[in-house]
Coordinates of N, CA and C and ligand atoms in Angstrom, one line a residue:
M1278 N 21.3 -9.9 33.2 CA 22.2 -9.9 32.2 C 23.8 -10.0 32.0
K1279 N 23.7 -11.1 31.0 CA 25.2 -11.4 30.7 C 26.2 -10.6 30.6
R1280 N 27.0 -10.6 31.3 CA 28.4 -9.5 31.6 C 29.6 -10.5 31.3
A1281 N 30.5 -10.2 30.3 CA 31.9 -11.1 30.4 C 33.0 -9.7 30.7
I1282 N 34.1 -9.9 31.1 CA 35.2 -9.2 30.8 C 36.3 -10.1 30.1
F1283 N 36.9 -9.1 29.3 CA 38.0 -9.3 28.2 C 39.7 -8.8 28.9
P1284 N 40.0 -9.6 29.7 CA 41.4 -9.4 30.5 C 42.5 -9.1 29.5
G1285 N 43.0 -8.5 30.0 CA 44.8 -8.6 28.7 C 45.5 -7.6 29.7
S1286 N 46.7 -7.2 28.7 CA 47.1 -5.9 28.8 C 47.0 -5.1 28.2
F1287 N 46.7 -5.3 26.5 CA 46.5 -4.2 25.8 C 47.9 -3.5 25.2
D1288 N 48.8 -3.4 24.8 CA 49.7 -2.9 25.0 C 50.1 -2.8 23.6
P1289 N 49.6 -3.0 22.4 CA 48.7 -1.9 22.7 C 47.4 -2.8 22.0
I1290 N 46.2 -2.0 22.5 CA 45.0 -3.5 21.5 C 45.6 -3.1 20.2
T1291 N 44.9 -4.4 19.4 CA 44.8 -4.7 18.1 C 44.0 -5.2 17.6
K1292 N 43.9 -5.5 16.2 CA 42.8 -5.8 15.4 C 42.4 -6.9 15.8
G1293 N 43.4 -7.6 16.3 CA 43.2 -9.5 17.2 C 42.0 -8.9 18.2
H1294 N 42.5 -8.2 19.2 CA 41.6 -8.0 20.2 C 39.8 -7.3 19.3
C1295 N 40.4 -6.7 18.7 CA 38.9 -6.1 18.6 C 37.8 -6.9 17.8
D1296 N 38.5 -7.9 16.9 CA 37.9 -8.9 16.4 C 37.2 -9.9 17.4
I1297 N 38.1 -10.4 18.5 CA 37.3 -11.2 19.3 C 36.4 -10.5 20.6
I1298 N 36.4 -9.0 20.7 CA 35.6 -8.3 21.2 C 34.4 -8.0 20.3
E1299 N 34.4 -7.6 18.8 CA 33.0 -7.5 18.5 C 32.3 -8.5 18.1
R1300 N 33.0 -10.0 18.1 CA 32.0 -10.9 18.0 C 31.6 -11.7 19.3
G1301 N 32.2 -11.2 20.4 CA 32.0 -11.5 21.7 C 30.5 -10.7 21.9
I1302 N 30.5 -9.4 21.7 CA 29.3 -8.5 22.0 C 28.2 -9.1 21.1
T1303 N 28.0 -10.3 20.6 CA 26.7 -10.9 19.6 C 26.3 -11.8 20.9
L1304 N 27.3 -12.4 21.9 CA 27.1 -13.3 22.8 C 26.8 -13.0 24.1
F1305 N 27.6 -11.8 24.8 CA 27.2 -10.9 26.2 C 26.4 -9.7 25.8
D1306 N 25.7 -9.2 26.7 CA 25.0 -7.7 26.8 C 25.8 -6.8 27.0
E1307 N 27.2 -7.2 27.8 CA 28.4 -6.0 27.9 C 29.2 -7.1 27.9
I1308 N 30.4 -6.5 27.3 CA 31.6 -6.5 27.8 C 32.9 -5.7 28.3
I1309 N 33.3 -6.1 29.4 CA 34.1 -5.5 30.3 C 35.9 -5.6 29.7
V1310 N 36.5 -4.4 28.7 CA 37.6 -5.0 28.6 C 38.3 -4.4 29.7
A1311 N 39.3 -5.3 30.1 CA 39.7 -5.2 31.3 C 41.4 -5.0 31.5
I1312 N 42.0 -3.9 31.8 CA 43.3 -3.8 31.6 C 43.8 -4.7 33.1
G1313 N 44.7 -5.1 32.9 CA 45.4 -6.2 34.1 C 46.5 -4.9 34.3
V1314 N 46.5 -4.8 35.6 CA 47.9 -4.1 35.6 C 48.9 -4.7 37.0
N1315 N 49.9 -4.7 36.1 CA 51.0 -5.5 36.6 C 52.4 -4.6 37.2
S1316 N 52.4 -4.4 38.4 CA 53.5 -3.3 38.9 C 55.0 -3.7 38.5
T1317 N 55.5 -4.5 38.3 CA 56.7 -5.5 38.0 C 56.7 -5.5 36.1
K1318 N 55.7 -5.6 35.4 CA 55.9 -5.4 34.1 C 56.3 -4.1 33.4
N1319 N 57.1 -4.2 32.7 CA 57.1 -2.7 31.8 C 57.0 -2.7 30.4
Y1320 N 55.7 -1.5 30.0 CA 54.7 -1.4 29.3 C 55.6 -0.4 28.2
M1321 N 54.9 -0.5 27.0 CA 55.4 0.2 26.0 C 54.5 1.6 26.0
F1322 N 53.0 1.5 26.1 CA 52.5 2.5 26.5 C 51.7 2.7 28.0
S1323 N 51.9 3.7 28.5 CA 51.4 3.9 29.9 C 49.6 3.6 30.0
L1324 N 49.4 3.6 31.1 CA 48.1 2.9 31.5 C 47.0 4.1 30.6
E1325 N 46.8 5.4 31.0 CA 46.5 6.4 30.4 C 46.3 5.7 29.2
E1326 N 47.2 5.7 28.1 CA 47.0 5.6 26.5 C 46.5 4.3 26.1
R1327 N 47.0 3.4 26.9 CA 46.1 1.9 26.8 C 44.6 2.2 27.1
V1328 N 44.2 2.8 28.4 CA 42.8 3.1 28.5 C 42.1 4.1 27.1
K1329 N 42.7 5.3 26.6 CA 42.7 6.0 25.5 C 42.2 5.0 24.4
F1330 N 43.4 4.4 23.8 CA 42.8 3.9 23.0 C 41.6 2.9 22.8
I1331 N 41.4 2.3 23.8 CA 40.5 1.7 23.9 C 39.2 2.1 24.0
K1332 N 39.2 3.4 24.6 CA 38.1 4.2 24.7 C 37.4 4.8 23.4
D1333 N 38.4 5.1 22.9 CA 38.1 6.0 21.3 C 37.7 5.0 20.6
T1334 N 38.5 3.2 20.3 CA 38.5 2.6 19.3 C 36.7 2.2 19.8
F1335 N 36.1 2.2 20.6 CA 34.5 1.7 20.9 C 33.9 2.6 21.5
K1336 N 33.9 4.1 21.0 CA 33.5 4.9 22.0 C 31.9 5.3 21.3
S1337 N 31.4 4.4 20.2 CA 30.1 4.4 19.5 C 29.4 3.2 20.1
N1338 N 30.0 2.2 21.0 CA 29.4 1.2 21.6 C 29.1 1.3 23.0
P1339 N 28.0 1.6 23.4 CA 27.9 1.7 25.0 C 27.8 0.1 25.4
K1340 N 27.8 -0.9 24.9 CA 27.7 -2.1 25.4 C 29.4 -3.0 25.8
I1341 N 29.9 -1.6 25.2 CA 31.7 -1.9 25.4 C 32.4 -1.2 26.6
K1342 N 32.5 -1.6 27.7 CA 33.3 -0.8 29.0 C 34.7 -1.1 29.1
I1343 N 35.2 -0.2 29.3 CA 36.7 -0.1 29.9 C 37.1 0.2 31.3
M1344 N 38.0 -1.0 31.8 CA 38.2 -0.9 33.3 C 39.3 -1.2 33.7
T1345 N 40.2 -0.8 35.1 CA 41.4 -1.3 35.1 C 41.6 -1.9 36.1
Y1346 N 42.3 -3.0 36.3 CA 42.5 -3.9 38.0 C 43.5 -4.5 38.0
Q1347 N 44.2 -4.7 39.4 CA 44.9 -5.0 39.8 C 44.7 -6.6 40.4
G1348 N 45.7 -7.8 40.6 CA 45.5 -8.8 41.7 C 44.5 -9.9 40.6
L1349 N 43.9 -11.0 41.4 CA 43.8 -12.0 40.6 C 42.4 -11.8 39.7
T1350 N 42.4 -12.3 38.5 CA 41.2 -11.8 37.2 C 39.8 -12.2 38.2
V1351 N 39.7 -13.3 39.1 CA 38.7 -14.2 39.1 C 38.2 -12.9 40.6
D1352 N 39.4 -12.3 41.2 CA 38.7 -11.7 42.2 C 38.1 -10.4 41.9
F1353 N 38.6 -10.2 40.6 CA 37.8 -8.8 40.3 C 36.5 -8.8 39.5
C1354 N 36.1 -10.5 39.0 CA 35.2 -10.8 38.6 C 34.0 -10.8 39.6
K1355 N 34.3 -11.0 40.7 CA 33.6 -11.3 41.8 C 33.2 -9.9 42.6
T1356 N 34.1 -8.9 42.4 CA 34.2 -7.5 42.9 C 33.3 -6.6 41.7
I1357 N 33.3 -7.0 40.9 CA 32.1 -6.3 39.8 C 31.2 -7.4 39.3
D1358 N 30.7 -8.4 39.9 CA 29.9 -8.9 39.8 C 29.6 -9.5 38.1
V1359 N 30.9 -9.9 37.6 CA 31.0 -10.7 36.2 C 31.0 -12.4 36.4
N1360 N 30.5 -13.4 35.5 CA 30.2 -14.6 35.5 C 31.1 -15.0 34.6
F1361 N 31.6 -14.2 33.5 CA 32.4 -14.8 32.5 C 33.4 -14.6 32.2
I1362 N 34.6 -15.3 31.7 CA 36.1 -14.6 31.2 C 36.2 -14.6 29.8
L1363 N 36.3 -13.7 28.7 CA 36.1 -14.2 27.6 C 37.9 -14.0 27.2
R1364 N 38.1 -15.0 26.6 CA 39.4 -14.7 25.7 C 39.5 -15.4 24.3
G1365 N 40.5 -14.9 24.1 CA 40.9 -15.3 22.3 C 41.9 -16.4 22.4
L1366 N 41.4 -17.3 21.1 CA 42.7 -18.5 20.8 C 43.1 -18.4 19.0
R1367 N 44.5 -18.1 19.4 CA 45.2 -17.9 17.8 C 45.8 -19.4 17.5
N1368 N 46.2 -19.8 18.4 CA 46.9 -21.7 17.7 C 47.0 -21.8 18.9
P1369 N 47.7 -23.3 18.9 CA 48.0 -24.6 20.1 C 48.9 -24.0 21.3
A1370 N 49.7 -22.7 21.1 CA 50.1 -22.5 22.3 C 49.5 -22.0 23.3
D1371 N 48.9 -21.0 22.7 CA 47.2 -20.3 23.3 C 46.8 -21.2 24.4
F1372 N 46.0 -22.1 23.5 CA 45.2 -23.2 23.8 C 46.2 -23.8 25.3
E1373 N 47.2 -24.0 25.0 CA 47.8 -24.8 26.2 C 47.8 -24.0 27.5
F1374 N 48.4 -22.5 26.9 CA 48.5 -21.7 28.4 C 47.3 -21.2 28.5
E1375 N 46.1 -21.2 27.9 CA 44.4 -20.5 28.2 C 43.9 -21.9 29.1
K1376 N 44.5 -23.1 29.1 CA 43.7 -24.2 29.4 C 44.2 -24.5 30.8
S1377 N 45.5 -23.8 31.0 CA 45.8 -24.4 32.2 C 45.0 -22.9 33.5
I1378 N 45.3 -21.8 33.0 CA 44.5 -20.3 33.6 C 43.2 -20.5 33.9
A1379 N 42.5 -21.4 32.6 CA 41.0 -21.4 32.7 C 40.7 -22.3 34.0
H1380 N 41.2 -23.2 33.8 CA 41.3 -24.8 34.9 C 41.6 -24.3 36.4
T1381 N 42.6 -23.2 36.6 CA 42.8 -22.6 37.8 C 41.7 -21.7 38.1
N1382 N 41.4 -21.0 37.4 CA 40.4 -20.0 37.4 C 38.9 -20.6 38.1
R1383 N 38.8 -22.0 37.3 CA 37.4 -22.4 37.8 C 37.3 -23.0 39.1
D1384 N 38.6 -23.4 39.4 CA 39.0 -23.8 40.6 C 39.1 -22.9 41.9
L1385 N 39.2 -22.0 41.7 CA 39.4 -20.5 42.7 C 37.6 -19.7 42.2
A1386 N 36.8 -20.2 41.2 CA 35.7 -19.4 41.6 C 34.7 -19.9 40.6
P1387 N 33.7 -20.0 40.7 CA 32.8 -20.6 39.7 C 32.0 -19.3 38.5
I1388 N 33.3 -19.3 37.6 CA 33.6 -18.2 37.0 C 34.0 -19.4 35.3
E1389 N 32.9 -19.2 34.4 CA 33.4 -19.8 33.5 C 34.0 -19.1 32.3
T1390 N 35.2 -19.8 31.7 CA 35.6 -18.9 30.4 C 35.3 -19.4 29.4
V1391 N 35.0 -18.1 28.3 CA 34.6 -18.4 26.9 C 35.7 -18.1 25.8
F1392 N 35.8 -19.5 25.3 CA 37.1 -19.0 23.9 C 36.3 -18.6 23.0
L1393 N 37.0 -17.8 22.2 CA 36.3 -17.5 20.6 C 37.9 -17.8 20.0
L1394 N 37.8 -18.3 18.5 CA 38.8 -18.8 17.7 C 38.8 -17.1 16.9
T1395 N 40.1 -17.1 16.8 CA 40.3 -15.8 16.1 C 40.2 -15.8 14.8
S1396 N 39.8 -14.6 13.9 CA 39.3 -14.9 12.2 C 41.0 -15.2 11.8
A1397 N 40.9 -15.7 10.9 CA 41.9 -16.2 10.1 C 42.7 -14.9 10.1
S1398 N 41.9 -13.8 9.3 CA 42.8 -12.5 8.9 C 43.9 -11.4 9.8
T1399 N 43.1 -12.3 11.6 CA 44.0 -11.7 12.7 C 44.9 -12.6 13.3
S1400 N 44.8 -13.7 12.8 CA 45.2 -14.9 14.0 C 46.8 -14.4 14.2
Y1401 N 47.4 -13.8 13.3 CA 48.6 -13.4 13.9 C 49.2 -12.5 14.1
I1402 N 48.6 -11.7 14.4 CA 48.6 -10.3 15.1 C 49.0 -10.5 16.5
S1403 N 49.7 -10.0 17.5 CA 50.0 -9.8 18.7 C 50.4 -8.7 19.3
S1404 N 50.2 -8.2 20.5 CA 50.6 -6.9 20.8 C 52.1 -6.6 20.4
S1405 N 53.0 -8.3 21.3 CA 54.1 -8.0 21.4 C 55.0 -7.8 19.4
I1406 N 54.3 -8.2 18.3 CA 54.4 -8.2 17.3 C 54.2 -6.8 17.3
V1407 N 53.1 -5.8 17.1 CA 53.0 -4.8 17.3 C 53.9 -4.1 17.9
R1408 N 54.4 -3.9 18.9 CA 55.6 -3.4 19.4 C 56.7 -3.2 19.1
E1409 N 57.5 -4.7 18.3 CA 58.5 -4.8 17.3 C 58.4 -4.0 16.2
V1410 N 57.5 -4.2 15.4 CA 57.3 -3.3 14.5 C 57.5 -1.8 14.4
I1411 N 56.7 -1.4 15.8 CA 57.3 0.0 16.2 C 58.2 0.3 16.3
K1412 N 59.0 -0.3 17.6 CA 60.3 -0.2 17.6 C 61.2 0.1 16.4
Y1413 N 61.1 -0.6 15.6 CA 61.8 -0.8 14.1 C 61.3 0.1 12.9
N1414 N 60.1 1.4 14.0 CA 59.8 2.0 12.5 C 59.3 1.6 11.5
G1415 N 58.5 0.1 11.4 CA 57.6 -0.3 10.3 C 56.1 0.4 10.7
D1416 N 55.4 -0.3 9.4 CA 54.1 0.3 9.2 C 53.0 -0.7 10.4
Y1417 N 53.1 -0.1 11.8 CA 52.6 -0.8 12.6 C 50.8 -0.8 12.6
K1418 N 50.8 0.6 11.6 CA 48.6 1.2 11.5 C 48.0 -0.3 11.1
K1419 N 48.8 -1.2 10.1 CA 47.7 -2.3 9.7 C 47.3 -3.0 10.8
L1420 N 47.8 -3.2 12.0 CA 47.4 -4.2 12.6 C 47.1 -3.9 13.9
V1421 N 46.7 -2.3 14.1 CA 45.6 -1.9 15.4 C 44.8 -0.7 14.5
P1422 N 43.6 -0.7 15.3 CA 42.6 0.2 15.3 C 43.1 1.6 15.3
E1423 N 42.2 2.5 14.2 CA 42.7 3.7 14.1 C 43.9 4.7 15.3
S1424 N 42.9 4.5 16.7 CA 42.7 5.2 17.7 C 44.1 5.1 18.5
V1425 N 44.9 3.7 17.7 CA 46.3 3.7 18.1 C 47.4 4.5 17.5
T1426 N 48.1 5.5 18.5 CA 49.0 6.3 17.6 C 50.0 6.3 18.5
I1427 N 51.0 6.8 18.0 CA 52.5 7.0 18.8 C 53.1 8.6 18.8
K1428 N 53.5 8.5 19.9 CA 53.8 10.2 20.1 C 55.4 10.2 19.6
L1429 N 55.6 11.1 18.7 CA 57.1 11.3 18.8 C 58.1 12.2 19.1
Ligands
ADP2347 P1 47.7 -10.9 27.8 O1 48.5 -10.3 28.5 O2 47.1 -11.8 28.7 O3 48.7 -12.1 27.3 P2 47.1 -9.9 25.4 O4 46.7 -8.1 25.7 O5 48.3 -9.8 24.6 O6 46.8 -9.8 27.2 O7 45.8 -10.5 24.8 C1 44.5 -10.7 25.3 C2 43.4 -11.6 25.5 O8 43.5 -11.2 23.9 C3 44.1 -13.1 25.1 O9 42.9 -13.9 25.4 C4 44.6 -13.3 23.9 O10 44.5 -15.0 23.6 C5 43.7 -12.5 23.0 N1 44.8 -12.0 21.5 C6 45.7 -11.5 21.8 N2 45.9 -11.2 20.1 C7 44.7 -11.9 19.6 C8 44.3 -12.0 18.3 N3 45.4 -11.3 17.0 N4 43.0 -12.3 18.1 C9 42.7 -13.2 18.9 N5 42.9 -13.0 19.8 C10 43.8 -12.8 20.6

């Protein structure tokens, strides 16, 4: 069975992430959306909220799982016996950043990183833009799946 993890912070999950996951699942038998937990990072949404948003979004698709992890992504892959990392590419800046991570991961473990180019319609979306829109009371709903809601 071909399994991949799709790692990230997902603070919060966006329509851009959903696009990569939905297209990725045509290539893999199972995708594990893996939330990396970094204790020094300040998140807008708690880990529980981020997990819930993703679970609710993909509740009808048993091929999409969700897990959380700490430490190196390749170590997590080894722990759960996954051989592929899925990542999305939006622009040249993403490419340069992802290239160095993928090379480093490849040095550390025999795990392949598979990249999907974003769909044109969601290529401008990032979690940081969504957080900015939320902060200033903008209409963030267009940028995220329906499951993402903010507590007032
Ligand atoms: P990180 O904390 O690693 O930046 P993110 O949650 O921001 O995590 O992103 C996780 C993955 O989703 C990355 O591969 C990123 O390039 C990809 N991604 C983020 N936004 C989009 C988008 N709009 N379209 C496609 N891929 C995206």
